[in-house]
Amino acid sequence: MIKVKNKKKRRNFRAKYKVIAKKTSLNCFPFREAQNKILNAFQTAQKKLIVLDYDGTLRKFEKNPEAASPEKSLKELLNKLAAKPGVTLAIVSGRKQEELEKWFGQPNFILIGDHGTMLKLQGATTWRPLIKYKISDRENLWAELEGHYAQIAGAVHPKSLYFERKRFSFGLNYRYALPTLQARLQQTLFSPPLQKKLVQSGLQVQMGVSDLEILNRDMVKKSHAIKYLTRLDKYDFAFITGDAWTDEDMFEAAPRGAHTIKLGPAQGEGKQTKASCFLEAPEDTNNEKKVVQFLDFLGKLSTI
Ligand SMILES: [Mg+2]
């Protein structure tokens, strides 16, 4: 009897231990401890690289993605931080270069748009591609997709869908659609002929909770940005953060010893984050505020 009991105890302990080990090794909420570790490393490093996603990381989402422009205080904070000695700061976003250009103009930090494919260096006036590419004619396919989704939305609420035609991808956001429409969309996101066409065109679909992006994954990767940035200098500090699964490409390409933070849960869509820690806060707090506050700390720190 005792033997069985012990066995059970051991099994329970192992199961419990595994769960605890997973949580403590990765979750950096409430963030204070991880934050202090990063602040210390930042303070003593000579060459520091800071890479930030934009939507859901520096700025909360808006119903209309075009409305999520940066506030003046955020732009000032980023410029101030980028001006610190030894700091290279880059925003790496899925946003189109045109949007980043309109919002940031000529900042003293690096802008990388279109999911790691278009680059604008500090103070530069022009953009250049980070990858070799040929723009094939996707316009017809994007128009077909728009027609397909608008038809599903029909009379329910067509304006609650947000389409975005980007240089290398097509986005559909239905985050703010009525629940009835959301359910209908999820059931009918792809008709069989449309699915076939996407496969034939070499395109992949990345599904979010209430958005999707159709893209050529070989071409559109935020890891292009990390590879480029880490070649610019010999950094002894790197901090990389983002909230979405597209940011995993950055975490994966991050240099050894980089501080990488996934904002949000560690698991989703059958994937496990590659970030060194994840910040899963209770629903009533927002991660963007924490990131901005943290960057503010960094900006105020005296460094060697
Ligand atoms: Mg994001």
Tab-separated table of C-alpha atoms and ligand atoms in Angstrom:
chain	number	residue	atom	x	y	z
A	1	MET	CA	0.000	0.000	0.000
A	2	ILE	CA	2.706	2.397	1.025
A	3	LYS	CA	4.610	1.671	-2.137
A	4	VAL	CA	1.599	2.570	-4.329
A	5	LYS	CA	1.045	5.713	-2.348
A	6	ASN	CA	4.652	6.790	-2.810
A	7	LYS	CA	4.519	6.067	-6.485
A	8	LYS	CA	1.429	8.210	-6.804
A	9	LYS	CA	3.068	10.932	-4.764
A	10	ARG	CA	6.138	10.837	-6.977
A	11	ARG	CA	3.991	10.995	-10.084
A	12	ASN	CA	2.015	13.911	-8.688
A	13	PHE	CA	5.192	15.665	-7.705
A	14	ARG	CA	6.713	15.184	-11.148
A	15	ALA	CA	3.570	16.484	-12.853
A	16	LYS	CA	3.433	19.461	-10.516
A	17	TYR	CA	7.132	20.133	-10.814
A	18	LYS	CA	6.982	20.139	-14.605
A	19	VAL	CA	4.214	22.725	-14.625
A	20	ILE	CA	5.960	24.946	-12.117
A	21	ALA	CA	9.305	24.664	-13.910
A	22	LYS	CA	7.761	25.732	-17.210
A	23	LYS	CA	6.065	28.738	-15.658
A	24	THR	CA	8.952	30.020	-13.590
A	25	SER	CA	11.491	29.616	-16.357
A	26	LEU	CA	9.497	31.644	-18.828
A	27	ASN	CA	6.827	33.881	-17.398
A	28	CYS	CA	8.255	37.310	-16.634
A	29	PHE	CA	5.060	38.752	-15.204
A	30	PRO	CA	4.939	40.937	-13.048
A	31	PHE	CA	8.063	41.964	-14.955
A	32	ARG	CA	9.995	43.669	-12.154
A	33	GLU	CA	12.657	40.983	-11.879
A	34	ALA	CA	13.172	40.586	-15.636
A	35	GLN	CA	13.111	44.339	-16.007
A	36	ASN	CA	15.881	44.857	-13.453
A	37	LYS	CA	18.025	42.219	-15.120
A	38	ILE	CA	17.653	43.930	-18.499
A	39	LEU	CA	18.223	47.388	-17.031
A	40	ASN	CA	21.481	46.225	-15.430
A	41	ALA	CA	22.683	44.639	-18.653
A	42	PHE	CA	21.769	47.775	-20.591
A	43	GLN	CA	23.611	50.010	-18.177
A	44	THR	CA	26.891	48.146	-18.420
A	45	ALA	CA	26.859	47.352	-22.150
A	46	GLN	CA	28.800	49.396	-24.671
A	47	LYS	CA	26.766	48.743	-27.793
A	48	LYS	CA	23.067	48.224	-27.393
A	49	LEU	CA	20.460	47.108	-29.863
A	50	ILE	CA	16.769	47.698	-29.156
A	51	VAL	CA	14.235	46.188	-31.549
A	52	LEU	CA	10.553	46.914	-31.120
A	53	ASP	CA	7.443	45.756	-32.874
A	54	TYR	CA	4.822	48.491	-33.202
A	55	ASP	CA	1.154	47.360	-32.998
A	56	GLY	CA	0.296	45.743	-29.689
A	57	THR	CA	3.815	46.482	-28.434
A	58	LEU	CA	4.268	50.256	-28.485
A	59	ARG	CA	0.703	51.172	-29.335
A	60	LYS	CA	-2.595	49.502	-28.498
A	61	PHE	CA	-4.812	48.288	-31.302
A	62	GLU	CA	-7.542	50.515	-32.702
A	63	LYS	CA	-10.768	49.577	-34.467
A	64	ASN	CA	-9.366	51.082	-37.602
A	65	PRO	CA	-5.642	50.199	-37.818
A	66	GLU	CA	-4.951	53.526	-39.557
A	67	ALA	CA	-5.995	55.304	-36.376
A	68	ALA	CA	-3.213	53.677	-34.327
A	69	SER	CA	-0.775	56.495	-35.000
A	70	PRO	CA	1.963	57.162	-32.438
A	71	GLU	CA	1.455	59.905	-29.912
A	72	LYS	CA	3.934	62.765	-29.800
A	73	SER	CA	5.200	61.563	-26.413
A	74	LEU	CA	6.025	58.110	-27.830
A	75	LYS	CA	7.956	59.601	-30.743
A	76	GLU	CA	9.883	61.837	-28.352
A	77	LEU	CA	10.667	58.921	-26.069
A	78	LEU	CA	11.973	56.753	-28.932
A	79	ASN	CA	14.073	59.603	-30.344
A	80	LYS	CA	15.506	60.317	-26.908
A	81	LEU	CA	16.395	56.689	-26.293
A	82	ALA	CA	17.907	56.306	-29.765
A	83	ALA	CA	20.077	59.380	-29.123
A	84	LYS	CA	21.768	57.786	-26.106
A	85	PRO	CA	25.411	56.853	-26.657
A	86	GLY	CA	25.875	53.349	-28.038
A	87	VAL	CA	22.164	52.785	-28.697
A	88	THR	CA	20.772	51.538	-32.008
A	89	LEU	CA	16.987	51.456	-31.969
A	90	ALA	CA	14.739	49.989	-34.640
A	91	ILE	CA	11.012	49.608	-35.104
A	92	VAL	CA	10.280	46.423	-37.008
A	93	SER	CA	6.649	46.311	-38.048
A	94	GLY	CA	4.274	44.574	-40.402
A	95	ARG	CA	3.067	48.042	-41.359
A	96	LYS	CA	3.663	49.370	-44.829
A	97	GLN	CA	6.612	51.707	-45.325
A	98	GLU	CA	4.189	54.468	-46.359
A	99	GLU	CA	2.446	54.361	-42.983
A	100	LEU	CA	5.683	54.352	-41.008
A	101	GLU	CA	6.949	57.201	-43.169
A	102	LYS	CA	3.801	59.259	-42.535
A	103	TRP	CA	3.940	58.680	-38.778
A	104	PHE	CA	7.646	58.922	-38.039
A	105	GLY	CA	9.150	60.945	-40.926
A	106	GLN	CA	12.884	61.124	-40.369
A	107	PRO	CA	13.491	59.859	-36.851
A	108	ASN	CA	16.929	59.173	-35.428
A	109	PHE	CA	16.075	55.473	-35.241
A	110	ILE	CA	15.758	52.795	-37.901
A	111	LEU	CA	12.413	51.927	-39.467
A	112	ILE	CA	11.812	48.507	-40.973
A	113	GLY	CA	8.373	47.982	-42.494
A	114	ASP	CA	6.443	45.409	-44.518
A	115	HIS	CA	7.375	42.542	-42.155
A	116	GLY	CA	11.120	43.000	-42.263
A	117	THR	CA	11.486	43.746	-45.956
A	118	MET	CA	11.727	47.544	-46.356
A	119	LEU	CA	14.375	49.621	-44.577
A	120	LYS	CA	14.896	53.271	-43.749
A	121	LEU	CA	18.022	54.161	-41.812
A	122	GLN	CA	18.278	56.886	-39.177
A	123	GLY	CA	17.939	60.322	-40.764
A	124	ALA	CA	17.653	58.858	-44.281
A	125	THR	CA	15.148	60.261	-46.746
A	126	THR	CA	14.588	57.135	-48.782
A	127	TRP	CA	13.635	53.516	-48.232
A	128	ARG	CA	15.300	50.486	-49.713
A	129	PRO	CA	14.427	46.796	-49.813
A	130	LEU	CA	16.202	44.460	-47.409
A	131	ILE	CA	15.614	41.470	-49.629
A	132	LYS	CA	15.828	40.799	-53.343
A	133	TYR	CA	12.364	40.505	-54.768
A	134	LYS	CA	10.212	40.629	-57.831
A	135	ILE	CA	6.737	41.976	-57.335
A	136	SER	CA	4.474	39.565	-59.082
A	137	ASP	CA	0.981	40.643	-59.863
A	138	ARG	CA	-0.967	39.840	-56.751
A	139	GLU	CA	-3.476	42.647	-57.253
A	140	ASN	CA	-6.081	40.425	-58.912
A	141	LEU	CA	-5.862	37.872	-56.144
A	142	TRP	CA	-6.108	40.532	-53.436
A	143	ALA	CA	-9.193	41.991	-55.172
A	144	GLU	CA	-10.745	38.521	-55.311
A	145	LEU	CA	-10.116	38.024	-51.594
A	146	GLU	CA	-11.683	41.374	-50.774
A	147	GLY	CA	-14.738	40.455	-52.842
A	148	HIS	CA	-14.988	37.063	-51.131
A	149	TYR	CA	-14.951	38.495	-47.613
A	150	ALA	CA	-17.218	41.431	-48.426
A	151	GLN	CA	-19.736	38.927	-49.794
A	152	ILE	CA	-19.638	36.874	-46.590
A	153	ALA	CA	-20.110	40.018	-44.527
A	154	GLY	CA	-22.951	41.000	-46.893
A	155	ALA	CA	-25.593	43.043	-45.219
A	156	VAL	CA	-24.477	42.063	-41.710
A	157	HIS	CA	-21.861	44.712	-41.291
A	158	PRO	CA	-19.478	45.121	-44.236
A	159	LYS	CA	-17.688	48.062	-42.641
A	160	SER	CA	-16.492	45.985	-39.712
A	161	LEU	CA	-13.960	44.285	-41.980
A	162	TYR	CA	-10.662	45.927	-42.594
A	163	PHE	CA	-8.654	44.933	-45.667
A	164	GLU	CA	-5.073	45.797	-46.202
A	165	ARG	CA	-3.160	45.294	-49.414
A	166	LYS	CA	0.526	45.369	-48.634
A	167	ARG	CA	3.605	45.060	-50.795
A	168	PHE	CA	3.997	41.342	-50.114
A	169	SER	CA	0.854	40.329	-48.314
A	170	PHE	CA	-2.881	40.725	-47.848
A	171	GLY	CA	-4.452	41.334	-44.461
A	172	LEU	CA	-7.983	40.925	-43.184
A	173	ASN	CA	-8.910	42.202	-39.763
A	174	TYR	CA	-12.328	41.439	-38.264
A	175	ARG	CA	-11.430	42.100	-34.650
A	176	TYR	CA	-14.296	44.551	-34.273
A	177	ALA	CA	-16.950	42.711	-36.254
A	178	LEU	CA	-20.110	41.616	-34.470
A	179	PRO	CA	-19.774	38.139	-32.894
A	180	THR	CA	-22.318	36.734	-35.388
A	181	LEU	CA	-20.234	37.951	-38.302
A	182	GLN	CA	-17.009	36.770	-36.681
A	183	ALA	CA	-18.432	33.262	-36.382
A	184	ARG	CA	-19.654	33.323	-39.987
A	185	LEU	CA	-16.301	34.535	-41.232
A	186	GLN	CA	-14.375	31.922	-39.315
A	187	GLN	CA	-16.483	29.195	-40.879
A	188	THR	CA	-16.090	30.486	-44.402
A	189	LEU	CA	-12.666	32.123	-44.518
A	190	PHE	CA	-11.642	30.125	-47.539
A	191	SER	CA	-13.714	28.580	-50.256
A	192	PRO	CA	-12.127	25.451	-51.798
A	193	PRO	CA	-11.273	27.228	-55.110
A	194	LEU	CA	-9.708	30.081	-53.171
A	195	GLN	CA	-7.677	27.657	-51.074
A	196	LYS	CA	-6.410	25.998	-54.234
A	197	LYS	CA	-5.425	29.334	-55.706
A	198	LEU	CA	-3.478	30.315	-52.588
A	199	VAL	CA	-1.554	27.049	-52.614
A	200	GLN	CA	-0.820	27.397	-56.334
A	201	SER	CA	0.457	30.930	-55.755
A	202	GLY	CA	2.836	29.698	-53.041
A	203	LEU	CA	1.064	31.735	-50.393
A	204	GLN	CA	0.533	30.839	-46.770
A	205	VAL	CA	-2.119	31.939	-44.357
A	206	GLN	CA	-1.272	33.165	-40.890
A	207	MET	CA	-4.299	33.128	-38.671
A	208	GLY	CA	-4.722	35.350	-35.667
A	209	VAL	CA	-7.648	35.269	-33.246
A	210	SER	CA	-9.672	37.655	-35.391
A	211	ASP	CA	-7.374	38.536	-38.231
A	212	LEU	CA	-5.427	36.821	-40.920
A	213	GLU	CA	-2.567	37.597	-43.196
A	214	ILE	CA	-1.881	35.874	-46.489
A	215	LEU	CA	1.755	36.034	-47.432
A	216	ASN	CA	4.749	34.435	-48.971
A	217	ARG	CA	6.499	33.196	-45.846
A	218	ASP	CA	9.825	32.667	-47.562
A	219	MET	CA	9.966	36.318	-48.404
A	220	VAL	CA	8.113	38.069	-45.620
A	221	LYS	CA	9.919	37.467	-42.362
A	222	LYS	CA	10.907	39.783	-39.574
A	223	SER	CA	14.084	37.730	-39.194
A	224	HIS	CA	15.456	39.603	-42.248
A	225	ALA	CA	15.447	42.680	-40.024
A	226	ILE	CA	17.288	40.980	-37.164
A	227	LYS	CA	19.917	39.525	-39.494
A	228	TYR	CA	20.511	42.966	-41.006
A	229	LEU	CA	20.564	44.834	-37.691
A	230	THR	CA	22.917	42.439	-35.930
A	231	ARG	CA	25.407	42.833	-38.769
A	232	LEU	CA	25.537	46.609	-38.307
A	233	ASP	CA	27.720	46.440	-35.193
A	234	LYS	CA	29.086	44.159	-32.488
A	235	TYR	CA	26.414	44.535	-29.867
A	236	ASP	CA	26.915	43.370	-26.310
A	237	PHE	CA	23.257	43.964	-25.463
A	238	ALA	CA	20.087	43.228	-27.427
A	239	PHE	CA	16.490	43.700	-26.383
A	240	ILE	CA	13.777	42.482	-28.743
A	241	THR	CA	10.060	42.513	-28.055
A	242	GLY	CA	6.789	41.918	-29.875
A	243	ASP	CA	3.297	40.610	-29.274
A	244	ALA	CA	2.411	38.501	-32.296
A	245	TRP	CA	3.434	35.169	-33.774
A	246	THR	CA	5.152	37.007	-36.659
A	247	ASP	CA	7.566	38.300	-34.014
A	248	GLU	CA	8.700	34.731	-33.373
A	249	ASP	CA	10.885	35.082	-36.472
A	250	MET	CA	12.757	37.839	-34.623
A	251	PHE	CA	13.116	35.847	-31.417
A	252	GLU	CA	14.408	32.892	-33.367
A	253	ALA	CA	17.000	35.002	-35.214
A	254	ALA	CA	18.026	36.907	-32.065
A	255	PRO	CA	21.716	36.794	-31.129
A	256	ARG	CA	22.800	34.599	-28.229
A	257	GLY	CA	22.143	36.250	-24.874
A	258	ALA	CA	19.536	38.653	-26.270
A	259	HIS	CA	16.695	39.652	-23.984
A	260	THR	CA	13.609	38.663	-25.947
A	261	ILE	CA	10.104	39.180	-24.614
A	262	LYS	CA	6.906	37.868	-26.111
A	263	LEU	CA	4.016	40.029	-24.982
A	264	GLY	CA	1.115	37.723	-24.304
A	265	PRO	CA	0.773	33.984	-23.762
A	266	ALA	CA	3.693	31.622	-24.374
A	267	GLN	CA	1.609	29.221	-26.402
A	268	GLY	CA	-0.905	29.589	-29.173
A	269	GLU	CA	-1.835	28.123	-32.536
A	270	GLY	CA	0.078	25.004	-31.550
A	271	LYS	CA	3.297	26.976	-31.150
A	272	GLN	CA	5.526	27.717	-28.207
A	273	THR	CA	7.299	31.044	-28.055
A	274	LYS	CA	11.039	31.187	-28.745
A	275	ALA	CA	11.404	34.318	-26.616
A	276	SER	CA	13.460	34.162	-23.437
A	277	CYS	CA	10.371	35.157	-21.491
A	278	PHE	CA	6.738	35.958	-22.041
A	279	LEU	CA	4.645	38.586	-20.366
A	280	GLU	CA	1.154	37.325	-19.806
A	281	ALA	CA	-0.585	39.962	-17.815
A	282	PRO	CA	-4.106	39.831	-16.450
A	283	GLU	CA	-6.619	41.157	-18.937
A	284	ASP	CA	-7.126	44.445	-17.155
A	285	THR	CA	-3.522	45.587	-17.547
A	286	ASN	CA	-1.964	46.460	-20.834
A	287	ASN	CA	1.416	45.367	-22.031
A	288	GLU	CA	2.044	48.381	-24.287
A	289	LYS	CA	2.033	50.635	-21.241
A	290	LYS	CA	4.598	48.387	-19.546
A	291	VAL	CA	6.871	48.447	-22.584
A	292	VAL	CA	6.667	52.216	-22.942
A	293	GLN	CA	7.297	52.680	-19.218
A	294	PHE	CA	10.285	50.364	-19.437
A	295	LEU	CA	11.708	52.263	-22.433
A	296	ASP	CA	11.245	55.441	-20.449
A	297	PHE	CA	13.373	53.930	-17.640
A	298	LEU	CA	16.032	53.008	-20.185
A	299	GLY	CA	15.984	56.537	-21.591
A	300	LYS	CA	16.568	58.020	-18.153
A	301	LEU	CA	19.371	55.657	-17.142
A	302	SER	CA	22.906	56.889	-17.022
A	303	THR	CA	25.126	54.508	-18.941
A	304	ILE	CA	28.846	53.873	-19.023
B	1	MG	MG	2.412	43.503	-33.017
